[in-house]
Coordinates of C-alpha atoms and ligand atoms in Angstrom, one line a residue:
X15 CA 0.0 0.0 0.0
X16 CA 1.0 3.4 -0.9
X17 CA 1.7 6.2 2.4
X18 CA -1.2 8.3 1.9
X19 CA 0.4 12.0 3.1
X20 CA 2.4 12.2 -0.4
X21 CA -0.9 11.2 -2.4
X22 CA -2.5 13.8 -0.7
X23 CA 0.4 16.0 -1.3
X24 CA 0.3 15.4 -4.8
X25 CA -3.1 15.9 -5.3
X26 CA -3.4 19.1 -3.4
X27 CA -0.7 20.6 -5.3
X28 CA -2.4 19.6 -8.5
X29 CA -5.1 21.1 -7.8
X30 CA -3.6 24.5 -6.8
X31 CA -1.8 24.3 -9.8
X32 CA -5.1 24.2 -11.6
X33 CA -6.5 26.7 -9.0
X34 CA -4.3 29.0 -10.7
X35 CA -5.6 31.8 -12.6
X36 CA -5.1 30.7 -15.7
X37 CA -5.9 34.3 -17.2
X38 CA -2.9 35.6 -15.6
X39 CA -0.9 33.6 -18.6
X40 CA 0.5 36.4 -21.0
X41 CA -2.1 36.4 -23.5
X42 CA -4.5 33.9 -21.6
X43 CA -8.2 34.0 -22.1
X44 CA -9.7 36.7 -19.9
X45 CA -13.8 36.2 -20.7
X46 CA -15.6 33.8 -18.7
X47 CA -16.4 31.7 -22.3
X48 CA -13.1 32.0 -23.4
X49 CA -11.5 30.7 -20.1
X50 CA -13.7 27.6 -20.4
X51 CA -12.7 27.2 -23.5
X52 CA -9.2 26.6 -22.3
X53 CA -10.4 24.3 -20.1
X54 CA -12.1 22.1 -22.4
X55 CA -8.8 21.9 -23.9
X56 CA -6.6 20.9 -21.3
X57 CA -9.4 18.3 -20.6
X58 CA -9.5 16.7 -24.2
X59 CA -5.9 16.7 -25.0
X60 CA -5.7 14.6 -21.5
X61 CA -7.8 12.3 -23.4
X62 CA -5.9 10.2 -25.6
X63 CA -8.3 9.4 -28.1
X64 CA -5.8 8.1 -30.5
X65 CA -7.6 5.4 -33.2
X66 CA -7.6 1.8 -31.2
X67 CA -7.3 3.1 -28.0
X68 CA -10.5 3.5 -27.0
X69 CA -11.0 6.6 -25.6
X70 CA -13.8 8.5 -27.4
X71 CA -16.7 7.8 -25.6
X72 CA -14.6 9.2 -22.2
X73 CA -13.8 12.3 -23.7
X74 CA -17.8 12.4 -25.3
X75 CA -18.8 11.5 -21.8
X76 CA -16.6 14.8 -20.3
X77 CA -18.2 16.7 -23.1
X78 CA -21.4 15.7 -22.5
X79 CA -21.7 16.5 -18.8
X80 CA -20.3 20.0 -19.6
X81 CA -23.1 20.8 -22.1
X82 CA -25.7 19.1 -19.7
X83 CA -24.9 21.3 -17.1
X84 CA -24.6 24.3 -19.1
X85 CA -28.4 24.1 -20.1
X86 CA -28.7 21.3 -23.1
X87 CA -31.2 19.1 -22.2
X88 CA -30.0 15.6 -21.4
X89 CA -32.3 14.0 -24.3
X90 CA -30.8 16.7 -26.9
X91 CA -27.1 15.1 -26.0
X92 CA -26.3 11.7 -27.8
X93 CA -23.2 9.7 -27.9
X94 CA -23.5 6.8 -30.7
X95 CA -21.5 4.1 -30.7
X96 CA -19.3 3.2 -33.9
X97 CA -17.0 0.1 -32.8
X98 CA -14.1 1.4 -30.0
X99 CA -15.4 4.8 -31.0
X100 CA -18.3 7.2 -31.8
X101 CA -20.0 10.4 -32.3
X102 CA -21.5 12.9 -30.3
X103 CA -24.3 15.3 -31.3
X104 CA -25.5 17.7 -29.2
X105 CA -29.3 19.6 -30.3
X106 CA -29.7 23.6 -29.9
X107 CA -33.5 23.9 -30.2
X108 CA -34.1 26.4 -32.7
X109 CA -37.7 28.0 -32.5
X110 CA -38.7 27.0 -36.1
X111 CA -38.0 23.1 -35.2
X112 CA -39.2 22.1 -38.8
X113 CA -36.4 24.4 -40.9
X114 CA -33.3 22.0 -42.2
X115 CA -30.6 22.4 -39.1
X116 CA -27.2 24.0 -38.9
X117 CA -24.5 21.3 -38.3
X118 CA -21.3 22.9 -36.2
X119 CA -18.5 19.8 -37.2
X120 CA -15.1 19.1 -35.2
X121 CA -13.6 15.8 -34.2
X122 CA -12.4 14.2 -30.8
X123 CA -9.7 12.1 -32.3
X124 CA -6.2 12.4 -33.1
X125 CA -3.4 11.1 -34.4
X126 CA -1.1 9.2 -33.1
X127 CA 2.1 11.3 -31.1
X128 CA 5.3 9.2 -29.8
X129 CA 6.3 11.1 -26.1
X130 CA 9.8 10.1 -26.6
X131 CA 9.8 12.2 -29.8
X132 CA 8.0 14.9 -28.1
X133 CA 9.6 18.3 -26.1
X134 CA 6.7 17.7 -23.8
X135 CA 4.0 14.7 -22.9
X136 CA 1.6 14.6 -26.0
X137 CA -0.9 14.5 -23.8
X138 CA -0.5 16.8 -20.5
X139 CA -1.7 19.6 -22.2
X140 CA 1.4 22.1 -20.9
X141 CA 0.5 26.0 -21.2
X142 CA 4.2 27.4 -21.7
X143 CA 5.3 30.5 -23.5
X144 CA 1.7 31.9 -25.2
X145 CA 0.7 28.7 -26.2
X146 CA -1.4 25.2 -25.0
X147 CA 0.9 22.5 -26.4
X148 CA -0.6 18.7 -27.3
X149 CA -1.6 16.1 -29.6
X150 CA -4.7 17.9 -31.0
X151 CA -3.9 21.2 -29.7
X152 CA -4.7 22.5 -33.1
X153 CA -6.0 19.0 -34.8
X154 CA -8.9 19.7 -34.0
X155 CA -9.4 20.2 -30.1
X156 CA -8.8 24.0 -30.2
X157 CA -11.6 24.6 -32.4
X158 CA -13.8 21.6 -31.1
X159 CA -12.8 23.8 -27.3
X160 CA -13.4 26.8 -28.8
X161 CA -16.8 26.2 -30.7
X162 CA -18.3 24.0 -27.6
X163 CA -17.7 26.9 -25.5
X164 CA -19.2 29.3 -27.4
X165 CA -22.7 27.4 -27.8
X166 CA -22.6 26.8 -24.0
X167 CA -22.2 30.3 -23.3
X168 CA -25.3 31.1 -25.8
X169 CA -27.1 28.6 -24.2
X170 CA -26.2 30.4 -20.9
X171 CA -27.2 33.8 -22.4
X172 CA -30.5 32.7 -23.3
X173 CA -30.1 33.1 -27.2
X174 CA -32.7 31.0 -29.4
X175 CA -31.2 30.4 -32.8
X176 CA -34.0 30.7 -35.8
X177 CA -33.5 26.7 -36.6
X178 CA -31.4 24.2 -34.8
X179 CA -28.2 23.9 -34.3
X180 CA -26.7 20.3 -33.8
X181 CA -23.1 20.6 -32.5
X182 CA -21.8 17.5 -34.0
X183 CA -18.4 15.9 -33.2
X184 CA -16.9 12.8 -34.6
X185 CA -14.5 10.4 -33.7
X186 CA -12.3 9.2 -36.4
X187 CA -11.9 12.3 -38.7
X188 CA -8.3 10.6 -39.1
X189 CA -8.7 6.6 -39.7
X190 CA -11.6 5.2 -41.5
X191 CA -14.3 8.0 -41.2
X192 CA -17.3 5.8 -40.3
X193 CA -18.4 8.2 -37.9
X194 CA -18.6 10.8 -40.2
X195 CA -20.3 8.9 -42.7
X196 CA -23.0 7.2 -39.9
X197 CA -23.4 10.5 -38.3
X198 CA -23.7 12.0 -42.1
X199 CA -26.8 9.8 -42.9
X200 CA -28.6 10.6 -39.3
X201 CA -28.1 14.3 -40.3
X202 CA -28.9 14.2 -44.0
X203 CA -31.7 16.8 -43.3
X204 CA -29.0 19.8 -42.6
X205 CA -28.9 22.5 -44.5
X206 CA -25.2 23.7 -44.0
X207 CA -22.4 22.3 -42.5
X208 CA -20.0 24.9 -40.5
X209 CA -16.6 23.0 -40.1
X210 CA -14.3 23.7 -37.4
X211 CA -11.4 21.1 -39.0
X212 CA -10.2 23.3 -42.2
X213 CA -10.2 27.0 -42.6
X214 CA -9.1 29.8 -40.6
X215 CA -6.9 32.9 -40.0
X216 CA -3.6 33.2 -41.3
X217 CA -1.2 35.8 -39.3
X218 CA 2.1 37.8 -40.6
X219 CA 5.4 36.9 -38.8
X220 CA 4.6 40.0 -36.7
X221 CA 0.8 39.0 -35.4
X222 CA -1.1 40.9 -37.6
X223 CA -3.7 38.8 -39.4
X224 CA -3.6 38.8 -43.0
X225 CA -6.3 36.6 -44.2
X226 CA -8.9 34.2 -43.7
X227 CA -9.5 31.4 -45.7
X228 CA -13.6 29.9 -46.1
X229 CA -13.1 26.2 -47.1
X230 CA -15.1 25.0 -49.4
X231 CA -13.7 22.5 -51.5
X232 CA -11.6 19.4 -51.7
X233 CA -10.0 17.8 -54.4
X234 CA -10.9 13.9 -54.7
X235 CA -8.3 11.6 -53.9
X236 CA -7.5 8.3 -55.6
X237 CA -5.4 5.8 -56.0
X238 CA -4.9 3.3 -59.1
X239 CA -2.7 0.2 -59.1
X240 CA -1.3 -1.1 -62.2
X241 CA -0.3 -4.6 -63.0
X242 CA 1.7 -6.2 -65.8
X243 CA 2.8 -9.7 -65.5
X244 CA 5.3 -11.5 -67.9
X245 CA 6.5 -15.3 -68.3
X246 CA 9.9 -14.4 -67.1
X247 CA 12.2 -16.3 -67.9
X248 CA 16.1 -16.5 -67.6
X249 CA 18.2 -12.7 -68.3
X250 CA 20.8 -14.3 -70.5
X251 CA 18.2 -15.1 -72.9
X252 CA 16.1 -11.7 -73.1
X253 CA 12.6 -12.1 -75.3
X254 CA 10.3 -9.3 -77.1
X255 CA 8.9 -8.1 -73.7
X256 CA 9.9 -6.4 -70.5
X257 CA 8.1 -6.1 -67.4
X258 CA 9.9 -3.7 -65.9
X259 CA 10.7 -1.5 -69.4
X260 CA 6.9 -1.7 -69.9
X261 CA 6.1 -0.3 -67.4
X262 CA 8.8 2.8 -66.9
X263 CA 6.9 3.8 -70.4
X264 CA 3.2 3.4 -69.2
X265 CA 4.8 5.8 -65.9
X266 CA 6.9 8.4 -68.1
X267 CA 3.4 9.1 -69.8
X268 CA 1.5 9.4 -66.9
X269 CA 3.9 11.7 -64.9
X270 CA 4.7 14.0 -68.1
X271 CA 0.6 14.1 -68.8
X272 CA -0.7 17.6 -67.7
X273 CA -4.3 16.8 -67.4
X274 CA -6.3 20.5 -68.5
X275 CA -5.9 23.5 -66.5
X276 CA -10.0 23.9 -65.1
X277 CA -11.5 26.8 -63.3
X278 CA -14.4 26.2 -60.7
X279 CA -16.5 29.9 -59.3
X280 CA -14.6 28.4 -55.6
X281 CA -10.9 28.3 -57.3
X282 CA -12.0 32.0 -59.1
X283 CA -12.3 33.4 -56.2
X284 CA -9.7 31.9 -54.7
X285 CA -7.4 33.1 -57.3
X286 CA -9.3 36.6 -57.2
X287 CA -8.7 36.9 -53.7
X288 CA -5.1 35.9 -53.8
X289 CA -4.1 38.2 -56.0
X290 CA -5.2 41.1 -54.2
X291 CA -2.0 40.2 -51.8
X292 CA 0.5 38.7 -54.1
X293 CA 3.4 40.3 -55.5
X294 CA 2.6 42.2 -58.8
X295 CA 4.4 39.3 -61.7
X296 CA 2.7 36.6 -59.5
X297 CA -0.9 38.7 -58.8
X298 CA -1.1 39.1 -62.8
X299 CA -0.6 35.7 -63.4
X300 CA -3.4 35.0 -60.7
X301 CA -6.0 37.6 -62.8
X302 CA -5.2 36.0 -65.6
X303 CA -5.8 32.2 -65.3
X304 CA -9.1 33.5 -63.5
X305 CA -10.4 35.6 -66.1
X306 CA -9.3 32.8 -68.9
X307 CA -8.2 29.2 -67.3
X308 CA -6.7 28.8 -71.0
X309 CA -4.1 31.2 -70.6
X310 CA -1.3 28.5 -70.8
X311 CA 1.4 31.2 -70.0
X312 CA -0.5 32.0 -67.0
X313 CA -2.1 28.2 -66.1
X314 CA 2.2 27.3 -65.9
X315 CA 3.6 30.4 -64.1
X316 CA 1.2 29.4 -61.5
X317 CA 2.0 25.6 -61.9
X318 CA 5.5 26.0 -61.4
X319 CA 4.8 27.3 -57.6
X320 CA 4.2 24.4 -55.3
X321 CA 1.4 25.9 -53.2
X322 CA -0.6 26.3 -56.2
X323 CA 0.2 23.7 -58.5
X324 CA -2.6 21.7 -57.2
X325 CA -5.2 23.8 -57.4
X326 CA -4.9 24.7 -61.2
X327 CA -5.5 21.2 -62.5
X328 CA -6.0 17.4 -61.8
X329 CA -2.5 15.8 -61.3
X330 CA -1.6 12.1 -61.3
X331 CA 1.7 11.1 -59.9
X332 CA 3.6 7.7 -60.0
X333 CA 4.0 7.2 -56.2
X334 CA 5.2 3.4 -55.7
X335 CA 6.8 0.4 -57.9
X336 CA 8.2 -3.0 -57.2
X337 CA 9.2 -5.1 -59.8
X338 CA 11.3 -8.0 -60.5
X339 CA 12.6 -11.2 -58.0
X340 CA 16.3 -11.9 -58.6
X341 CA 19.1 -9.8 -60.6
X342 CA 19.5 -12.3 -63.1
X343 CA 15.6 -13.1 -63.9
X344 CA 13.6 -11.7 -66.1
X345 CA 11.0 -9.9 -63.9
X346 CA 7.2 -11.9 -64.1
X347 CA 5.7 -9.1 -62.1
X348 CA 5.2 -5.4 -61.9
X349 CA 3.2 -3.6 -59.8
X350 CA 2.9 0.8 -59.4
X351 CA 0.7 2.8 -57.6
X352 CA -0.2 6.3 -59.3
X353 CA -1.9 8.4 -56.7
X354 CA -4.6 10.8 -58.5
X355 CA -5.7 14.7 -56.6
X356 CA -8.6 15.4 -58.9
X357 CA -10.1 18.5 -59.6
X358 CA -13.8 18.4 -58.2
X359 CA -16.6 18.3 -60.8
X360 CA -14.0 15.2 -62.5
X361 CA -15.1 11.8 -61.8
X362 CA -12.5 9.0 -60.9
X363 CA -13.9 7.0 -64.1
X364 CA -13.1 10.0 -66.1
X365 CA -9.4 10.0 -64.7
X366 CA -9.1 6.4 -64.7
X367 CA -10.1 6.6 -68.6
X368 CA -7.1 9.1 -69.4
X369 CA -4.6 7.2 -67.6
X370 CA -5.9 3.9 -69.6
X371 CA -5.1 6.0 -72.9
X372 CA -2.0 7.2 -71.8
X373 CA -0.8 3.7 -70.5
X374 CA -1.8 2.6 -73.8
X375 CA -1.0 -0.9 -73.4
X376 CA -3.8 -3.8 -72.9
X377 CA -1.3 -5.8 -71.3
X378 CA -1.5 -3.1 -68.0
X379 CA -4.0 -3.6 -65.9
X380 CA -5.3 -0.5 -64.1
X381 CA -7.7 -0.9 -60.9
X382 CA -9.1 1.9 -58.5
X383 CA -8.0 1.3 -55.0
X384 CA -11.0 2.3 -53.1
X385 CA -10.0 3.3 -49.7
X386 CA -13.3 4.7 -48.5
X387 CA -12.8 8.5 -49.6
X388 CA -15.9 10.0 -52.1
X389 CA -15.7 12.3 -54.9
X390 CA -15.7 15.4 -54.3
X391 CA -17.9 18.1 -54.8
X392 CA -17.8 21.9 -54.3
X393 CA -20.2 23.8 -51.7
X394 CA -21.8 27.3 -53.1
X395 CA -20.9 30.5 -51.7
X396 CA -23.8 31.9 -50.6
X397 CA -23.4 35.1 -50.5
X398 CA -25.8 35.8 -47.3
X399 CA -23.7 33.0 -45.4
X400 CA -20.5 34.3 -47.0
X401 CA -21.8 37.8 -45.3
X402 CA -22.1 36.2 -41.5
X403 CA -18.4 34.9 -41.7
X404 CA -17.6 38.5 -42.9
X405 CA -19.4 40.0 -39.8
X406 CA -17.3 37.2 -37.8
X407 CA -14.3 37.7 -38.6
X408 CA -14.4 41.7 -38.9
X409 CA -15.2 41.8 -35.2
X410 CA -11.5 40.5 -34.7
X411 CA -9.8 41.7 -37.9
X412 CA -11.6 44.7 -39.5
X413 CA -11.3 44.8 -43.4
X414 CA -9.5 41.2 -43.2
X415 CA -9.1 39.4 -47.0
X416 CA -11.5 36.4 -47.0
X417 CA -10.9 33.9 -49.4
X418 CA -12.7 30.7 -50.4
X419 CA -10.3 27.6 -50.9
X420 CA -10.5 24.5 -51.7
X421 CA -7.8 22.1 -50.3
X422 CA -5.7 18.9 -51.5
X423 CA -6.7 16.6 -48.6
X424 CA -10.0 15.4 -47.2
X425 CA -12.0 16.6 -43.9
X426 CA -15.1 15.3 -42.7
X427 CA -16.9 17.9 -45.1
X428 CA -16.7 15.3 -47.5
X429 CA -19.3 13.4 -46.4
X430 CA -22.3 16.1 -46.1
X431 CA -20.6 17.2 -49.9
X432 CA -21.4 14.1 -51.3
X433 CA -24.9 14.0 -49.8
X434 CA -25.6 17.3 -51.1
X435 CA -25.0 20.0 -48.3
X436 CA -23.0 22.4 -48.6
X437 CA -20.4 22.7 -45.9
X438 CA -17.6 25.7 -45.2
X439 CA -14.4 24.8 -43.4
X440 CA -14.5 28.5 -40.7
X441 CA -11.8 27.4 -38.5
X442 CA -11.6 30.1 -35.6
X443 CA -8.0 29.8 -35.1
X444 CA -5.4 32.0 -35.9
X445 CA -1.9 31.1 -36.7
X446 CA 1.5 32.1 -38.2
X447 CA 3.2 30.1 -40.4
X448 CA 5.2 28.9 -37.9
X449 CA 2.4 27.7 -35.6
X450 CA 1.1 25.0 -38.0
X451 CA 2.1 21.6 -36.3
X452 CA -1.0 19.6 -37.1
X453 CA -0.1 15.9 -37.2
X454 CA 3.5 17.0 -36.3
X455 CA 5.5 17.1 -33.2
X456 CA 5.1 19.8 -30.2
X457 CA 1.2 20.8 -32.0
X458 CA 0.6 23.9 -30.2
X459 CA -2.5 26.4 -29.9
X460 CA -1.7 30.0 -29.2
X461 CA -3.6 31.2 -26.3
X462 CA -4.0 34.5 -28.0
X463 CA -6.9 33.1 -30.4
X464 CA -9.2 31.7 -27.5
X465 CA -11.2 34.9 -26.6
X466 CA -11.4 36.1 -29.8
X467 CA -11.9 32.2 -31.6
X468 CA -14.9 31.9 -29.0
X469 CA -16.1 35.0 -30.0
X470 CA -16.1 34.3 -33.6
X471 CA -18.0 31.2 -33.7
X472 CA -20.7 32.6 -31.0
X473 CA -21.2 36.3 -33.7
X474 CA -20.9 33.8 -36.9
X475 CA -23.7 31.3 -35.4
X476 CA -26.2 34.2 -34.3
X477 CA -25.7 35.6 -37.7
X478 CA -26.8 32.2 -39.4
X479 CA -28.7 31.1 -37.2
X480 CA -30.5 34.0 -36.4
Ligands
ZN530 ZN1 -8.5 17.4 -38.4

């Protein structure tokens, strides 16, 4: 048995150490919303809801008795079940119970973080230098803080949205996504999707913000494996075919293909919007792919920059081979993976087409490796939603840029997109450059973005929801 004074010790010291006024950290929350905000956070990144550890439904159950307690009543509050994980959805009872619902999306889990790799425990959730540092800190437990808070404190205030407002949060945004898609087809009534996961404010080195970004789009992601087999046979004796030569030709053609430049109203903007802060040579370039996508001077100036290639067209990339069994065989099998980011609007058929023609050999078999991600589609920018982010944001950055993007990977937006509703990626965070650890080592949020983050998501959903 353990001496008990020394527990007790430990304990008590814990909880002064908690007891501490939190707000007297240098840029620490300072409203009452904003300080339980902070809270939530140090809660969930104590949580190690890592996929297969099983930890979910704790942190939904911590989540849960906050909003209980705050107001939300206990049948408006439901955790499903999805194997070791689940989702959580929590109801705002709008007065006009009958009008399609606003769904406010983060997620509870995160990825995977190695302590020994770590400055700090992944999971301790250490406030240190202006910032909260932890596995999720930023991926997506800021926001998830951030945006629970801000619905408690409405509910506190007494505000009655026009419709309702299901806070919905999932719990595998970064394995499989069955949450998502269960907790897609329970909502498939909603008439917008508000996602805490993608989006947000961009700061200059010195603090200043400089834009926000409205995510509305993702490309679609695919993978295809080819196949070409051969009888083999011994290398002293070489035949008409080669495996291996075969297929370096099918995956020259494929990586030297530029699939058409294409132009969607989200990427106009986007390119609109840019340009307004871009240096002049790079600005024009910007104006002019947007005003004629077939500008092929324009379409490659903007190619040859990394951050944008991907946005101008479809690519399709070689990504893996292996080939061959001994040095002096003549290889019987070749296998490649080509690893598509396709423009949305373009099916994966359509893709899988033009790499057939440019593989142009029968012999290659080409075969879509479905790994559970949809095709993408585009949400609209309506302009009276676009208008309530505006009023949002301006509150902490007057006159701020805001620009609609659309990005390479895939969120849980993906799964209201392909259902039909629209859904914006409005992260409320705020970051430099050099803040953006997501999946990485020593994630951080800066506790500068807390008050004002809380703030944003309570102005943005009284001006939807109103
Ligand atoms: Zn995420």
């Amino acid at each position: 048995m353990r001496p008990l004074l020394p527990r007790l010790t430990a304990t008590l010291a814990l909880a002064l150490a908690f007891a501490a006024p939190l707000a007297a950290q240098e840029g620490g929350p300072t409203t009452e919303a904003g300080r339980e905000a902070l809270t939530i956070l140090r809660e969930a990144i104590e949580v190690p809801t890592v996929a297969g550890r099983g930890q979910v439904p704790a942190l939904a159950a911590a989540l849960t008795a906050r909003l209980v307690a705050a107001g939300f009543a206990p049948a408006d509050v439901a955790f499903v079940p999805v194997g070791e994980t689940g989702y959580l959805t929590a109801r705002y009872p709008g007065r006009d119970r009958a009008a399609a619902p606003i769904v406010v999306l983060a997620h509870m889990d995160v990825v995977e973080a190695r302590p020994e790799d770590w400055e700090r425990d992944p999971f301790a959730a250490i406030v240190e230098d202006g910032y909260v540092f932890g596995r999720g800190a930023l991926d997506n437990k800021g926001d998830l803080a951030m945006v629970t808070a801000a619905m408690i404190d409405l509910k506190r205030e007494g505000w009655v949205p026009g419709r309702d407002v299901v806070l919905l949060l999932t719990g595998d945004e970064e394995t499989q996504m069955a949450t998502t898609a269960a907790a897609a087809q329970a909502l498939r009534g909603a008439g917008l999707v508000l996602n805490a996961d993608s989006g947000g404010g961009e700061l200059a080195p010195d603090g200043t913000p400089f834009a926000y970004t409205v995510q509305a789009g993702e490309k679609t992601y695919a993978d295809f494996r080819l196949t070409l087999t051969d009888p083999g046979g011994h290398s002293s004796r070489p035949g008409a075919t080669n495996a291996i030569a075969a297929m370096s030709a099918a995956l020259t053609a494929i990586a030297q293909h530029r699939f058409p430049p294409q132009l969607s109203p989200l990427t106009k903007a986007f390119w609109e919007g840019t340009a307004a802060q871009a240096e002049p040579e790079l600005a024009a370039a910007m104006r002019a792919f947007a005003a004629d996508p077939g500008d092929a001077a324009a379409a490659e100036a903007l190619s040859a920059r990394r951050e944008y290639v991907g946005l101008v067209r479809t690519t399709c990339v070689p990504t893996m081979v292996k080939g061959g069994h001994a040095p002096n065989a003549l290889p019987q099998s070749v296998t490649a993976n080509v690893n598509c980011r396709i423009f949305p609007g373009t099916s994966r058929a359509e893709v899988q087409a033009v790499l057939t023609e440019l593989v142009a050999n029968p012999a290659i078999a080409i075969a879509f490796q479905d790994n559970g991600t949809l095709e993408s589609l585009e949400s609209p920018l309506q302009p009276e939603i676009m208008a309530a982010i505006r009023t949002a944001v301006e509150e902490r950055a007057p006159g701020l840029a805001i620009v609609p993007g659309m990005s390479a990977g895939a969120t849980d937006s993906m799964h209201f997109r392909a259902l039909g509703i629209p859904a914006l990626g409005v992260s409320a965070a705020f970051l430099k450059p050099e803040d953006d650890f997501a999946h990485g080592l020593n994630e951080r949020l800066p506790l500068a973005t807390i008050d004002p983050g809380v703030r944003q998501w309570k102005t943005m959903l009284r001006a939807i929801a109103q």
